[in-house]
Coordinates of C-alpha atoms in Angstrom, one line a residue:
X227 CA 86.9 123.9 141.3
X228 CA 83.7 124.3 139.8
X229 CA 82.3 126.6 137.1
X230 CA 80.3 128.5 139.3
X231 CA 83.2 129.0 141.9
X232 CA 85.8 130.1 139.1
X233 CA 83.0 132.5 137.9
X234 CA 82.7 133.7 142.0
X235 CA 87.1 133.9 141.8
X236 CA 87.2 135.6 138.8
X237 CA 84.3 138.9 139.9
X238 CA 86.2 138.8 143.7
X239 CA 89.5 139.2 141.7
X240 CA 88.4 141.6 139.2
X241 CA 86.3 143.5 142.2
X242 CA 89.1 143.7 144.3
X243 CA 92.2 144.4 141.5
X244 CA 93.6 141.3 142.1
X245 CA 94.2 140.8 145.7
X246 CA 96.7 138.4 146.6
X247 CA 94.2 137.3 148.8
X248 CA 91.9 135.8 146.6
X249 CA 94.4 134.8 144.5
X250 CA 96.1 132.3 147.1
X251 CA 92.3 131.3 148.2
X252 CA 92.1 130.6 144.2
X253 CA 95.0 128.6 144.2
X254 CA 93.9 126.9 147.3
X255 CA 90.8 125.8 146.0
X256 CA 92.4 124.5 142.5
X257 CA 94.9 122.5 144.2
X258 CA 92.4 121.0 146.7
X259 CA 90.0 120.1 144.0
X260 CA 92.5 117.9 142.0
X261 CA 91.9 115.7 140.1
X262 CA 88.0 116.4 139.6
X263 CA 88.2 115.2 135.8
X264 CA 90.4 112.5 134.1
X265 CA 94.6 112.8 133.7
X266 CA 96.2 111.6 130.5
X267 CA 99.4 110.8 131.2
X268 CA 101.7 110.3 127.5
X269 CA 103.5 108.0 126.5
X270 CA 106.5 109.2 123.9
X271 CA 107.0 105.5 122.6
X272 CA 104.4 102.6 120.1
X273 CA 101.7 100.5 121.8
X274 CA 103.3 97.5 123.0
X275 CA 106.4 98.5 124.2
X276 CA 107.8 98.0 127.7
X277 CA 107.1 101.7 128.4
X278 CA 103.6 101.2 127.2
X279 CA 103.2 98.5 129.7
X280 CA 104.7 100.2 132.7
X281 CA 102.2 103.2 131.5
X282 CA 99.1 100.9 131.5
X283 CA 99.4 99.7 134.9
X284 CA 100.2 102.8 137.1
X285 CA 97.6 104.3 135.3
X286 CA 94.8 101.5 136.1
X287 CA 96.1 101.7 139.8
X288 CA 96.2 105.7 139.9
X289 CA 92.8 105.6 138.6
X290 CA 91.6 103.5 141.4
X291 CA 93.4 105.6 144.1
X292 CA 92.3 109.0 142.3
X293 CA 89.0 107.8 141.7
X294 CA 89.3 109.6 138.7
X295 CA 90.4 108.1 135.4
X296 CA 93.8 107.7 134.3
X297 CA 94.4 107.4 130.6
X298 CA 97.6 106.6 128.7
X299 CA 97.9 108.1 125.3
X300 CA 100.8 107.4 123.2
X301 CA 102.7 109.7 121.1
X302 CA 105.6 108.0 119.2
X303 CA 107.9 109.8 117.0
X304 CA 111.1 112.0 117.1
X305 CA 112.7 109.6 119.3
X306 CA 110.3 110.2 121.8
X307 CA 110.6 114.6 121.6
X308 CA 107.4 114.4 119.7
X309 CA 105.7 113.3 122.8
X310 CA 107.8 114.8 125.8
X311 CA 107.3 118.3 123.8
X312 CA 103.7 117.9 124.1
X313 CA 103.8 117.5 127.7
X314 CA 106.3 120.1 128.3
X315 CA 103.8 122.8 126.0
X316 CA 100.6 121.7 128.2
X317 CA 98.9 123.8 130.4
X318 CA 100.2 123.1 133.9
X319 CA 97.5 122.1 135.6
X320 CA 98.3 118.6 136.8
X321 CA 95.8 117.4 134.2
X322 CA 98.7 116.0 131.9
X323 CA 101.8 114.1 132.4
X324 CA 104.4 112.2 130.7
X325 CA 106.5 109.3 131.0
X326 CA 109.5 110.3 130.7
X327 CA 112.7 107.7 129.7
X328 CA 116.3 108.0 129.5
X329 CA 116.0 108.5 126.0
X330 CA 114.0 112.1 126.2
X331 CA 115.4 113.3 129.7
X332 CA 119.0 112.3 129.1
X333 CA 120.2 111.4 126.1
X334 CA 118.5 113.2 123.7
X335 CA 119.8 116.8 125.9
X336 CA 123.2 116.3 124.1
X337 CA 122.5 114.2 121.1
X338 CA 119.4 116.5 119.6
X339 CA 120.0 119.0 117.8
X340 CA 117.6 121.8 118.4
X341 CA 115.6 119.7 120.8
X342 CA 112.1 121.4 121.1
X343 CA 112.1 121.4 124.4
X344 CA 114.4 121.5 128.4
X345 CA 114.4 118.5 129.5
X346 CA 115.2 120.5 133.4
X347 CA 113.3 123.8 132.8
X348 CA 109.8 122.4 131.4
X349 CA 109.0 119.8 133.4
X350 CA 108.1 119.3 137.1
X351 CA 109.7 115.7 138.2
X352 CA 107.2 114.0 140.1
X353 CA 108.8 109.8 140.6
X354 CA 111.4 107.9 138.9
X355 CA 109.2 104.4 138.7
X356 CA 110.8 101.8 136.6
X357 CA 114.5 100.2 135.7
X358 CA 115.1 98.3 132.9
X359 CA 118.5 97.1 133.2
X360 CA 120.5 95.8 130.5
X361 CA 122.6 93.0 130.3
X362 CA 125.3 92.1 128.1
X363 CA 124.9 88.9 125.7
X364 CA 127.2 87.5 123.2
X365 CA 127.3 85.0 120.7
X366 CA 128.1 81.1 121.9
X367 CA 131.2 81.3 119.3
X368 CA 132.5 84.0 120.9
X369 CA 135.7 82.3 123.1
X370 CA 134.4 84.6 126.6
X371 CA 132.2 83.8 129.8
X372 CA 133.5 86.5 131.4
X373 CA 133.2 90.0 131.1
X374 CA 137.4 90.1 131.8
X375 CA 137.5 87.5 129.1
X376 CA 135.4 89.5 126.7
X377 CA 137.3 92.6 126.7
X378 CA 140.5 90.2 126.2
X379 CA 139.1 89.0 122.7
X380 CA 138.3 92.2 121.9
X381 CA 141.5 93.4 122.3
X382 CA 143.0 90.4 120.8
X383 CA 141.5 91.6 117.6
X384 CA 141.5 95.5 117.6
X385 CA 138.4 96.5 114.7
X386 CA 137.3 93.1 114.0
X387 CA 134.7 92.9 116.5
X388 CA 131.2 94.3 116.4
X389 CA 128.0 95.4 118.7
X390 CA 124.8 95.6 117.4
X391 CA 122.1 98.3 119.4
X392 CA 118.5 99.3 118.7
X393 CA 119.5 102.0 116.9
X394 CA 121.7 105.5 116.8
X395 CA 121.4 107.3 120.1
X396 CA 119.8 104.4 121.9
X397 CA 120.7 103.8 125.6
X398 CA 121.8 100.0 124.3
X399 CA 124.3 101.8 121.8
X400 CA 125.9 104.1 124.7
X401 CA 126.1 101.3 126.9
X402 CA 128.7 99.8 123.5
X403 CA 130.1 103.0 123.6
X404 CA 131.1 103.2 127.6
X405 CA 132.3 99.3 127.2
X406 CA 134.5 100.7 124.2
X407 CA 135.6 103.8 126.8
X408 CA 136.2 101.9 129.4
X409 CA 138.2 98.6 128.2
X410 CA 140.0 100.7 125.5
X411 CA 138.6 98.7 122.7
X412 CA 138.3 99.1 119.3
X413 CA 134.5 98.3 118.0
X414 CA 132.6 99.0 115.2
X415 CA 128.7 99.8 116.3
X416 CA 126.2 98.4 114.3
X417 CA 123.1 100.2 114.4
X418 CA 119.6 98.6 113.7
X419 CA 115.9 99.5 113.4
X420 CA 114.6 98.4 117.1
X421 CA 115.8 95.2 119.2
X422 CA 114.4 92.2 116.6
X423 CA 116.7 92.9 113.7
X424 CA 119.5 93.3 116.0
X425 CA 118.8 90.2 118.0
X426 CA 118.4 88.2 114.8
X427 CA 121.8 89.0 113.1
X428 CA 123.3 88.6 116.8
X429 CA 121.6 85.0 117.3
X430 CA 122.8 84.6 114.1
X431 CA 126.6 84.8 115.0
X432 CA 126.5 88.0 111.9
X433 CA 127.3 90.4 115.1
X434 CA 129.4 89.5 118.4
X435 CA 127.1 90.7 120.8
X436 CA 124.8 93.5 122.3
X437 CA 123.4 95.2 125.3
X438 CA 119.4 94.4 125.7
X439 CA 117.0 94.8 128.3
X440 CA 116.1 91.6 129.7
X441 CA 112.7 90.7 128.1
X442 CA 114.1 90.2 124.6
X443 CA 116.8 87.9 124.8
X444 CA 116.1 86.0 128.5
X445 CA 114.4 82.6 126.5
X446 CA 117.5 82.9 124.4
X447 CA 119.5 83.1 127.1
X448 CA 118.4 80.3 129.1
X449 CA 118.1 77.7 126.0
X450 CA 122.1 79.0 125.5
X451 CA 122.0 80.4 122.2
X452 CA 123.5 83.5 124.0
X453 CA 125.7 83.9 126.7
X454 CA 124.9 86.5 129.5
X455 CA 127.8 88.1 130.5
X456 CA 127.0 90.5 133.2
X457 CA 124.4 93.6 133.7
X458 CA 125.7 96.9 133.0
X459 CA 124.6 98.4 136.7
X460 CA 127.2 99.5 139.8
X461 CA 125.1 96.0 141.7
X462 CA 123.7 92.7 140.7
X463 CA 119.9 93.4 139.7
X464 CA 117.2 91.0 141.4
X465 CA 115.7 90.2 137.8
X466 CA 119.0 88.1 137.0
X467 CA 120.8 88.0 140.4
X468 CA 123.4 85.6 138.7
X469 CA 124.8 87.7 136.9
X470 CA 127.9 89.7 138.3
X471 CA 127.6 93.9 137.9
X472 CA 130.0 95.4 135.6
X473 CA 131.1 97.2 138.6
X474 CA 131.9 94.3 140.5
X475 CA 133.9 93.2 137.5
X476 CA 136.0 96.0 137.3
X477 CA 134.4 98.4 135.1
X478 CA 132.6 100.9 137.2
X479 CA 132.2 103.3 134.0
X480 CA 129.8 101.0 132.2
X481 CA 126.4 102.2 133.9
X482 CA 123.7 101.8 131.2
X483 CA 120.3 101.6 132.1
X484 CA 116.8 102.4 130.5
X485 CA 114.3 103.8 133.3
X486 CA 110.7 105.7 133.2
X487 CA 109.5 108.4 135.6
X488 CA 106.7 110.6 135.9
X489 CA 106.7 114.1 134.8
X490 CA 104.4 117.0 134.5
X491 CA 104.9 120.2 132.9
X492 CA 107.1 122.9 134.9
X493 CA 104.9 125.0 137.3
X494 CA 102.7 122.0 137.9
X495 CA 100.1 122.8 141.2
X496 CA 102.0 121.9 144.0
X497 CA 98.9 119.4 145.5
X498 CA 99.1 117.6 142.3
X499 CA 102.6 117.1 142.7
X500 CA 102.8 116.0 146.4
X501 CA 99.6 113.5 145.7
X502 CA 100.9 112.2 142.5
X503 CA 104.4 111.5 144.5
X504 CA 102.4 110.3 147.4
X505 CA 100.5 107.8 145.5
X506 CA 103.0 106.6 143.1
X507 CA 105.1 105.3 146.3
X508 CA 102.5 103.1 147.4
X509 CA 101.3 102.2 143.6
X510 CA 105.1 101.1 143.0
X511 CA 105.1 98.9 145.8
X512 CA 102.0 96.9 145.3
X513 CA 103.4 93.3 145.1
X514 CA 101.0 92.5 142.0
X515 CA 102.9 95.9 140.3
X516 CA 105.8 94.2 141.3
X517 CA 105.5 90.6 140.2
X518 CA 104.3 92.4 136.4
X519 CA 106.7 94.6 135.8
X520 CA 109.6 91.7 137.2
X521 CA 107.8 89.3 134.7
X522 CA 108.4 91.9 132.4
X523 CA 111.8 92.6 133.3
X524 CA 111.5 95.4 135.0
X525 CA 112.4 96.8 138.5
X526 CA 110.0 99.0 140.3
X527 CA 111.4 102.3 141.9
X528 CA 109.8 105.1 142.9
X529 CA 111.7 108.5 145.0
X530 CA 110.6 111.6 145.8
X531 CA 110.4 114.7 143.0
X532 CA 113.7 116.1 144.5
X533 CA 115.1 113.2 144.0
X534 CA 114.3 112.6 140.8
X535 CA 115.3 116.0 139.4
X536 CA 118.7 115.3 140.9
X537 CA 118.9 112.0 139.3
X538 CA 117.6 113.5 136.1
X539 CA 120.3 116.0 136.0
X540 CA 123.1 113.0 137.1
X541 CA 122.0 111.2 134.2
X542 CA 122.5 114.0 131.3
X543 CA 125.6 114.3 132.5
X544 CA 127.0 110.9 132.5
X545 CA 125.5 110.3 128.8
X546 CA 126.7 113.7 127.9
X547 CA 130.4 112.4 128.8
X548 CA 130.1 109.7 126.5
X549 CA 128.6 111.2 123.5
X550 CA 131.4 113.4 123.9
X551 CA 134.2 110.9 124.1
X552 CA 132.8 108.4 121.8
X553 CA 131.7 111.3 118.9
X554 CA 128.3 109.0 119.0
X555 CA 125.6 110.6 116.4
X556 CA 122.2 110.0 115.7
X557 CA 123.0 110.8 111.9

């Protein structure tokens, strides 16, 4: 809507004490003039990152479909509240969205203390769009190809064995901490500051092993100095269709995944919602989207907002179960 329209609005409203007339011809007109200006859409992670790149390239494609500009800001810190509680503050307008992760939609609901925003009440889900999955890697010394075989070892020496993770409250730690649940081992978690210094003490045969994405540790992989045991997901994943699921193995309860959707605060214009939805099923299916983010290790998705509220909720539950059993902290 233009200024001079809003100006027309705003005297027809005033004229006529509001009439909820107007006010839905108002509305009408906002939500049919969106976008007419550019979208930032935050990212709550560093430059660089796999979120950053999943970030970068729906935005270049929504700006072509938009024909407006899409631009990816990031806003790292707090373990990614600083940015999500920018988004969820914003003025709902459609003109500013967030990429969410499991980290600020899910885990951090129960691990957070005081967490400066609802990860249900002030956002509007628009599109789950990406799946990281992560597989489990050990050490060659480590006497297991199996998953069975791993959790044998590990019993075989109850408080001997350690996992490394990117850090406390990470989804790679609770995927450690749903192993531990599930196969009734005794573990010790060793926490690190990001995936590097964990992958370096586990390549160097200081820790046992560790959940990852695939990105990181797939060269290490495939020259064998780790062993890929399985993906923590209820089916194989096309990235690595090799490996078995930890369902299929047996141990349904060891679901970890990282994922990114699209989010806007709550009480978002419904035409922004439906578009952004609209577009992001096509953008997600693009086959050069697809062969990127599979390079990068990364599985496309993309559902409807319904959908992705439900999935949301699904999610803070499941981690919410394990925090509680394990007594996980971010302290």
């Amino acid at each position: 809507m233009n200024q001079t329209r809003r100006n027309f609005v705003a005297g027809a409203l005033l004229a006529t004490g509001g009439s909820s007339f107007i006010a839905r011809e108002a509305l009408a007109a906002d939500d049919a003039s969106w976008p007419d200006r550019p979208v930032r859409l935050v990212v709550p992670l560093p430059p660089g990152g796999g979120a950053d790149l999943v970030a970068r390239l729906i935005a270049e494609k929504l700006t072509a479909r938009l024909s407006q500009s899409v631009v990816v800001e990031n806003r790292a810190g707090g373990g990614t509240a600083i940015g999500a509680q920018l988004v969820a503050n914003a003025k709902p307008d459609g003109y500013t969205l967030l990429l969410g992760t499991a980290t600020s939609h899910a885990i951090n609901v129960t691990m957070v203390k005081n967490l400066p925003y609802n990860a249900l009440k002030d956002f509007t889900p628009i599109s789950l769009v990406a799946d990281l999955p992560l597989i489990l890697v050990v050490h060659p010394s480590v006497p297991a190809n199996t998953l069975p075989e791993l959790v044998a070892y590990v019993r075989s020496r109850p408080g001997k064995v350690n996992f490394a993770s990117t850090g406390n409250g990470s989804s790679i730690q609770l995927a450690g901490e749903m192993l531990k649940i599930e196969g009734k081992l005794q573990m010790t978690h060793v926490p690190y500051q990001g995936a590097s210094p964990a992958l370096v003490d586990v390549l160097g045969g200081r820790v046992e092993m560790m959940f990852s994405t695939i990105p990181p540790v797939l060269q290490h992989v495939t020259s064998g100095k780790l062993k890929a045991l399985c993906v923590a997901s209820p089916k194989r994943t096309r990235l690595m269709p090799s490996l078995p699921s930890t369902a299929e193995l047996g141990f349904p309860g060891v679901v970890a995944n990282s994922w990114n959707g699209i989010l806007a605060p709550a009480n978002a214009p419904r035409q922004a919602v439906e578009r952004l939805s609209k577009e992001l099923s096509v953008v997600m299916q693009m086959p050069d989207v697809i062969d990127k983010l599979k390079a990068a290790g990364v599985e496309p998705v993309s559902n409807t907002p319904q959908e992705f509220a439900q999935y949301i909720q699904s999610e803070i539950t499941r981690y919410a179960r394990v925090v509680q059993v394990s007594g996980a902290t971010i302290d």
